[in-house]
mmCIF file of C-alpha atoms in Angstrom:
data_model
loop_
_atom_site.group_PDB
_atom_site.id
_atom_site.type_symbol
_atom_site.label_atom_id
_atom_site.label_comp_id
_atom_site.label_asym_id
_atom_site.label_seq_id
_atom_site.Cartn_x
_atom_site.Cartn_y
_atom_site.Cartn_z
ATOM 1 C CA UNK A 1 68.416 91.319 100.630
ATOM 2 C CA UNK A 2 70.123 92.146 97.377
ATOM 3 C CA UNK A 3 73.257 94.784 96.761
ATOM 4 C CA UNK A 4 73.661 96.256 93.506
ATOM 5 C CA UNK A 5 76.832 98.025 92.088
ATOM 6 C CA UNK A 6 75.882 99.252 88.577
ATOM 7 C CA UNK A 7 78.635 100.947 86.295
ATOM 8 C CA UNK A 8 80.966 102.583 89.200
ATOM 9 C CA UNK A 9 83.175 105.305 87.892
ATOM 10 C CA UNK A 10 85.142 106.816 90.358
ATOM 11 C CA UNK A 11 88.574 108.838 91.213
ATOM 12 C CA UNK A 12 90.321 110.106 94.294
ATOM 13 C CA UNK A 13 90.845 113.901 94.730
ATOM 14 C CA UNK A 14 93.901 115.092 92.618
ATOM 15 C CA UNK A 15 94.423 111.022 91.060
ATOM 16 C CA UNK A 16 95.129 110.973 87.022
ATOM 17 C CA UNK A 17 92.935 108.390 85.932
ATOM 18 C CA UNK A 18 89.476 106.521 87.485
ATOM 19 C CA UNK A 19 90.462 104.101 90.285
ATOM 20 C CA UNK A 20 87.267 102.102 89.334
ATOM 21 C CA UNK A 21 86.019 101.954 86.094
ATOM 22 C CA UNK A 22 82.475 100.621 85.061
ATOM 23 C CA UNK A 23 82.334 98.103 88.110
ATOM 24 C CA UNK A 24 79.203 96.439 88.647
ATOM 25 C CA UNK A 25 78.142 93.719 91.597
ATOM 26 C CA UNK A 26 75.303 91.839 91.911
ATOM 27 C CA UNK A 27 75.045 89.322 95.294
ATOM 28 C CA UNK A 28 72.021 88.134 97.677
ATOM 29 C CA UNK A 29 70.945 87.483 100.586
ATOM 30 C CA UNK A 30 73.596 85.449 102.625
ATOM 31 C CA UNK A 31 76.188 85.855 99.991
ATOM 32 C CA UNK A 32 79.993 85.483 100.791
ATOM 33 C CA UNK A 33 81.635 87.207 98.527
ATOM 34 C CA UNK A 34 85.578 87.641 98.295
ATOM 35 C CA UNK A 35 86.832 90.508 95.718
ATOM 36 C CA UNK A 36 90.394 89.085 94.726
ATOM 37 C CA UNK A 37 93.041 91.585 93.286
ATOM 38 C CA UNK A 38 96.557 92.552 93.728
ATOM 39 C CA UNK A 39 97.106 96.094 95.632
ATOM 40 C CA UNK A 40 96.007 99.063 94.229
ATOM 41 C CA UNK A 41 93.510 97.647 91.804
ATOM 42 C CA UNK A 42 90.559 99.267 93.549
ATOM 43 C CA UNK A 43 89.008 96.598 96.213
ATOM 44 C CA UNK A 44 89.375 98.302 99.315
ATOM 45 C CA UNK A 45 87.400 101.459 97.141
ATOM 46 C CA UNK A 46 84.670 99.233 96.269
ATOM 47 C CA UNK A 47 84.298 98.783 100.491
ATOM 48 C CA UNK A 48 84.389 102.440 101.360
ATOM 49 C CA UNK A 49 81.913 103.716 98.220
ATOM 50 C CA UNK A 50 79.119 100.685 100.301
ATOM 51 C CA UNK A 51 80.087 101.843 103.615
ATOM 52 C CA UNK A 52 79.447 105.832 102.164
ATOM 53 C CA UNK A 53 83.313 106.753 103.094
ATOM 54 C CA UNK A 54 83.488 107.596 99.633
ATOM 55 C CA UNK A 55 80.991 108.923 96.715
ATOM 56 C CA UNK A 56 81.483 107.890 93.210
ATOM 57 C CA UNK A 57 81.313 110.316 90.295
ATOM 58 C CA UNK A 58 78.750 108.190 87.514
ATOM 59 C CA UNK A 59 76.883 104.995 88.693
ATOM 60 C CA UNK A 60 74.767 103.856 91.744
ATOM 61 C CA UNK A 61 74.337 101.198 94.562
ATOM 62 C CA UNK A 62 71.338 99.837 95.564
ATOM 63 C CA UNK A 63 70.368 98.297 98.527
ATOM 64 C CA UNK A 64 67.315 95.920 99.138
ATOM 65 C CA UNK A 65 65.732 97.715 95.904
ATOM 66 C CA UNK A 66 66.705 101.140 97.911
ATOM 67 C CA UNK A 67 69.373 103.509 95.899
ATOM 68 C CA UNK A 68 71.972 104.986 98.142
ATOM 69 C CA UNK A 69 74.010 106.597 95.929
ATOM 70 C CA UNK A 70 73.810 107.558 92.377
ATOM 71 C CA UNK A 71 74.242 111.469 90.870
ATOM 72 C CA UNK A 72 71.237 112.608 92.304
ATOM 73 C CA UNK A 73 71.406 110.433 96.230
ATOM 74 C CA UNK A 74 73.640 109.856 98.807
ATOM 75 C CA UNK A 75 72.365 107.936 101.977
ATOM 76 C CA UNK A 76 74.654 108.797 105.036
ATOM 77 C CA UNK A 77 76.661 105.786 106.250
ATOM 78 C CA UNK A 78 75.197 106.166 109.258
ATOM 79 C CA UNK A 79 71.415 105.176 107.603
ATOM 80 C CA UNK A 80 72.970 102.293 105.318
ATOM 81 C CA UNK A 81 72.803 99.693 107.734
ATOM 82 C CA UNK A 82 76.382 98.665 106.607
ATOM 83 C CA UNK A 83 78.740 97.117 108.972
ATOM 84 C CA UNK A 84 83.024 97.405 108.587
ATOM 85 C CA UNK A 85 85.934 95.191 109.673
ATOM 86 C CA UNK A 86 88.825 97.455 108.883
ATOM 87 C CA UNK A 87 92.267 95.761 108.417
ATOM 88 C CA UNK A 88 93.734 97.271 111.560
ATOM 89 C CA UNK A 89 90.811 96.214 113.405
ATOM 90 C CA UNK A 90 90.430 99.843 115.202
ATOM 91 C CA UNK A 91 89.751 98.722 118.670
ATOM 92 C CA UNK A 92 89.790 101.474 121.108
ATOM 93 C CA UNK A 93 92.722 100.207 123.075
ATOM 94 C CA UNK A 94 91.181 102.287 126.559
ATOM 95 C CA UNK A 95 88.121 100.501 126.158
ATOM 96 C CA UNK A 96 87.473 96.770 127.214
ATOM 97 C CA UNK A 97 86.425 94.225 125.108
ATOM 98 C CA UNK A 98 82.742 94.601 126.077
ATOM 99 C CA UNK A 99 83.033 98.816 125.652
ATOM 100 C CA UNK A 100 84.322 98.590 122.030
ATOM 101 C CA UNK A 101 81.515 95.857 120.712
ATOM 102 C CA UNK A 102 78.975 98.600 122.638
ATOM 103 C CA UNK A 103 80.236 101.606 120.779
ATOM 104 C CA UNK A 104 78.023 102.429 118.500
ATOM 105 C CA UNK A 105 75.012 100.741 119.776
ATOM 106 C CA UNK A 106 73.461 104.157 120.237
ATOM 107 C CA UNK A 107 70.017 105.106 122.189
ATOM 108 C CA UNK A 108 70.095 101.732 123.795
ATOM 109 C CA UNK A 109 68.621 101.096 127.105
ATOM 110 C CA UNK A 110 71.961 100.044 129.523
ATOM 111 C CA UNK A 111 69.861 96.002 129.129
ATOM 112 C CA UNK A 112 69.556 96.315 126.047
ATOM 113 C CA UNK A 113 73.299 96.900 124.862
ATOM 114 C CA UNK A 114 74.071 94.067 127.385
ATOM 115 C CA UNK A 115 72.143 91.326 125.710
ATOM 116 C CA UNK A 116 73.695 92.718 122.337
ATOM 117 C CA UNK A 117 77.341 92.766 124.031
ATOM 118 C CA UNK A 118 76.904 89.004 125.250
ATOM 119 C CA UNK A 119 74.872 87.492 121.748
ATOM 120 C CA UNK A 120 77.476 88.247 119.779
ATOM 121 C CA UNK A 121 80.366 87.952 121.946
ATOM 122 C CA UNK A 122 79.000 84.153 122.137
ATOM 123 C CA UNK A 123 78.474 83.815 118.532
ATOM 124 C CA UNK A 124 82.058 84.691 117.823
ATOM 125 C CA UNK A 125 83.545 82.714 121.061
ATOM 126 C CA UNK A 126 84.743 85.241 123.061
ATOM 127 C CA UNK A 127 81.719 85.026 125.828
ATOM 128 C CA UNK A 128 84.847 85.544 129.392
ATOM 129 C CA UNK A 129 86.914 88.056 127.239
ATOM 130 C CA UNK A 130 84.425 90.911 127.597
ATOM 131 C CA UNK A 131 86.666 92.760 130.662
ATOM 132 C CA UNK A 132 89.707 92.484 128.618
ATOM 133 C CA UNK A 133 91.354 94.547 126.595
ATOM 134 C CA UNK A 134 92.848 94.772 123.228
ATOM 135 C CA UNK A 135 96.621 94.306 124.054
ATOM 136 C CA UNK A 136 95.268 91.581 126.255
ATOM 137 C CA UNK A 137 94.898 89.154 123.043
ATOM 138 C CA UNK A 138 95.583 87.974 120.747
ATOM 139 C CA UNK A 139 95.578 88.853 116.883
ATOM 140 C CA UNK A 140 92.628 86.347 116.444
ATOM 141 C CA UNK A 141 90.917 87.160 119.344
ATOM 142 C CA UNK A 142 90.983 91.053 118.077
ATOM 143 C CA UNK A 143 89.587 90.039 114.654
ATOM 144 C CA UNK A 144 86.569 88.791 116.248
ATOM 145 C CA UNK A 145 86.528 91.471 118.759
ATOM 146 C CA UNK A 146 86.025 93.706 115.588
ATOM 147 C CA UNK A 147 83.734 91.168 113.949
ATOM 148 C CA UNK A 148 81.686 91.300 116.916
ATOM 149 C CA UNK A 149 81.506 95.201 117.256
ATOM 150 C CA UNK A 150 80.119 95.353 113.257
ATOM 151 C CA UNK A 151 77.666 92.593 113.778
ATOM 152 C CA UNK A 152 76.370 93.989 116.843
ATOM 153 C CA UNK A 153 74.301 97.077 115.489
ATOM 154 C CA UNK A 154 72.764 93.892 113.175
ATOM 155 C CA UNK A 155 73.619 95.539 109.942
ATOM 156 C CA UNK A 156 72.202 94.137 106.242
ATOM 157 C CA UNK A 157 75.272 94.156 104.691
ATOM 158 C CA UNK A 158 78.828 93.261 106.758
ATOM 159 C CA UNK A 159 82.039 94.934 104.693
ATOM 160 C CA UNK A 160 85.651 93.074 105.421
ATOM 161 C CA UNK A 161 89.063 94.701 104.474
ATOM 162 C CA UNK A 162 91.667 91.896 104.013
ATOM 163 C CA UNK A 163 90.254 90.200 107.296
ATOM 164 C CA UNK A 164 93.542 87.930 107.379
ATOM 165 C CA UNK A 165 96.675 90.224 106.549
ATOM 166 C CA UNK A 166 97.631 90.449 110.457
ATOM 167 C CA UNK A 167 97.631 87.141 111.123
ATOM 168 C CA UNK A 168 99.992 84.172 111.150
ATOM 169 C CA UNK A 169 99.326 81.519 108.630
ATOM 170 C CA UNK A 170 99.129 79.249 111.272
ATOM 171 C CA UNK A 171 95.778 81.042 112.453
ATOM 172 C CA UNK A 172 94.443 81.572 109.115
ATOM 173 C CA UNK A 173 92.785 78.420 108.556
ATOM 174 C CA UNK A 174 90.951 78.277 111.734
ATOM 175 C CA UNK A 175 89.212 81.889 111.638
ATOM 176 C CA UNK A 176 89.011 81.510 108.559
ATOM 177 C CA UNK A 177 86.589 78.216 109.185
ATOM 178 C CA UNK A 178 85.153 80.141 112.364
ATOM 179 C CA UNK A 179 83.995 83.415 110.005
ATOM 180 C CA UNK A 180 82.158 81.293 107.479
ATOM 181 C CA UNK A 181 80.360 79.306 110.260
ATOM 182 C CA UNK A 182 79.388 82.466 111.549
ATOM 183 C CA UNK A 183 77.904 84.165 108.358
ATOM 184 C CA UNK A 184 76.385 81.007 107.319
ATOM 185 C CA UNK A 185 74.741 81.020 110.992
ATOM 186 C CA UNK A 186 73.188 84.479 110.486
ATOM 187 C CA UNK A 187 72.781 84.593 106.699
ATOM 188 C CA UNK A 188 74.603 87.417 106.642
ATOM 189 C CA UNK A 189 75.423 89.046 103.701
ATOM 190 C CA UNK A 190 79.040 89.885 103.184
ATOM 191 C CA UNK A 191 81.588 91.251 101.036
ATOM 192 C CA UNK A 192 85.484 91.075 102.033
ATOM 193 C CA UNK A 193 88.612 92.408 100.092
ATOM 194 C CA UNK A 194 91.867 89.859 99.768
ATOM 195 C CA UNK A 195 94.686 89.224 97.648
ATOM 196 C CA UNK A 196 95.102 86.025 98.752
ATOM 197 C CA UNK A 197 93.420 83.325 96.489
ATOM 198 C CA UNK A 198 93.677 80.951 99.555
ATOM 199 C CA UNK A 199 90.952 83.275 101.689
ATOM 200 C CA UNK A 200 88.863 83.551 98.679
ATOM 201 C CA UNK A 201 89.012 79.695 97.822
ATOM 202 C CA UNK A 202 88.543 78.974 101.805
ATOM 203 C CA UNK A 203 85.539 81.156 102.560
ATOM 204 C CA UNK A 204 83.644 83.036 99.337
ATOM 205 C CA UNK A 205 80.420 81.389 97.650
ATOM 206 C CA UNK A 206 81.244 83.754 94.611
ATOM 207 C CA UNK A 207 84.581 85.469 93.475
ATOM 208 C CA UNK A 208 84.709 89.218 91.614
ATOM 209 C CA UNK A 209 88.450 89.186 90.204
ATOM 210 C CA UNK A 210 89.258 92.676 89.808
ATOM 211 C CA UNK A 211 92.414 93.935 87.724
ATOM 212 C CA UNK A 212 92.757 98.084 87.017
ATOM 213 C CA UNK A 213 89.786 98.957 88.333
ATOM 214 C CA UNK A 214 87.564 96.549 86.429
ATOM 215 C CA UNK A 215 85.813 93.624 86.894
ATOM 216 C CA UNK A 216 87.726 90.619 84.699
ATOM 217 C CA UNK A 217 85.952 87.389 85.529
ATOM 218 C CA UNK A 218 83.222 86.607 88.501
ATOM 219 C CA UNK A 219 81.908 83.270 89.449
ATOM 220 C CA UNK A 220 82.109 80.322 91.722
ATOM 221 C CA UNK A 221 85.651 79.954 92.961
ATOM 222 C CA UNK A 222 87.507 77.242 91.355
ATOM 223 C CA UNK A 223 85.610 78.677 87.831
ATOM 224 C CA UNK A 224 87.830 82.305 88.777
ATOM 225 C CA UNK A 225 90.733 81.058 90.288
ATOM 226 C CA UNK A 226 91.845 78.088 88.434
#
């Protein structure tokens, strides 16, 4: 399963200049890959123009060989197969734990979206949390909560926006380790946003340094970073 970003141009309603400019991806199947950049140089865009929260104005994406967007097409995000970890996490804090990874599951049989519910619960070590709810844990323990709700629908493509802002640096290293064993478990391809090199260097198999809306250097992590 290959993503393609070729020559994205694109500006916010009412902005003065482009927010990207000319940005093109390539990645594959089972790709980590951590787009490093200090605020406001365009990574979260990149995220929402996948996910189809946003359209650009000139240049095209292209999943598995199938164009989503480009001046002519614009795949809903609801047919992209693209799942999102937003920063804030956006549980429903009414729901349990087991409600929010079932939202969005769709024309599931009641079985069905119960086998989902517990697979990926397990798969992200949360398999007794499921009658919970959000204030009930902890910032960790959401994260996956989240991770588990995008992974459940079993998109191609899993989108992350600065996965690790909300947690304490003494928690980082250990989800960190846990979301890497779990995309390397489902070769699942992913993309997540940071601006910390630590989370790129920890996690990503390739690194997209991105400064003003353009792509300045891409490679292997220690050949970007250092």
């Amino acid at each position: 399963m290959s993503i393609v970003m070729k020559a994205i141009f694109f500006k916010y309603r009412n902005a003065k200049e482009d927010v990207l400019k000319g940005v093109s991806i390539t990645m594959e199947q089972g790709d980590i890959i951590a787009i490093l950049g200090d605020s406001g140089s365009g990574k979260s865009t990149i995220l929402r123009l996948i996910a189809g929260l946003e359209m650009p104005y000139k240049g095209s994406i292209t999943i598995n060989n199938r164009v989503i967007v480009n001046e002519r097409t614009f795949i809903p995000p609801e047919k992209r197969e693209v799942g999102m970890v937003f920063q804030d996490y956006a549980l429903f804090p009414h729901m349990t734990v087991e409600k929010n990874v079932q939202f969005g599951l769709g024309k599931m049989s009641r079985k069905e979206k119960t086998y989902k519910v517990n697979t990926v619960l397990g798969l992200v070590g949360l398999d007794h949390y499921g009658k919970r709810y959000p204030h009930e844990l902890s910032g960790g323990q959401q994260q996956r909560v989240a991770l588990a709700r995008a992974l459940a629908p079993m998109p191609n493509l899993l989108l992350l926006d600065e996965p690790f802002s909300n947690l304490d640096a003494g928690l980082k290293e250990g989800i960190r380790n846990q979301l890497k064993a779990i995309f390397k478990k489902t070769n699942l391809t992913s993309i997540f946003v940071t601006h910390d090199r630590e989370d790129a260097l920890a996690i990503a198999d390739k690194v997209i340094l991105l400064s003003d809306g353009k792509v300045i250097k891409s490679g292997i992590p220690n050949s970007v970073i250092y």
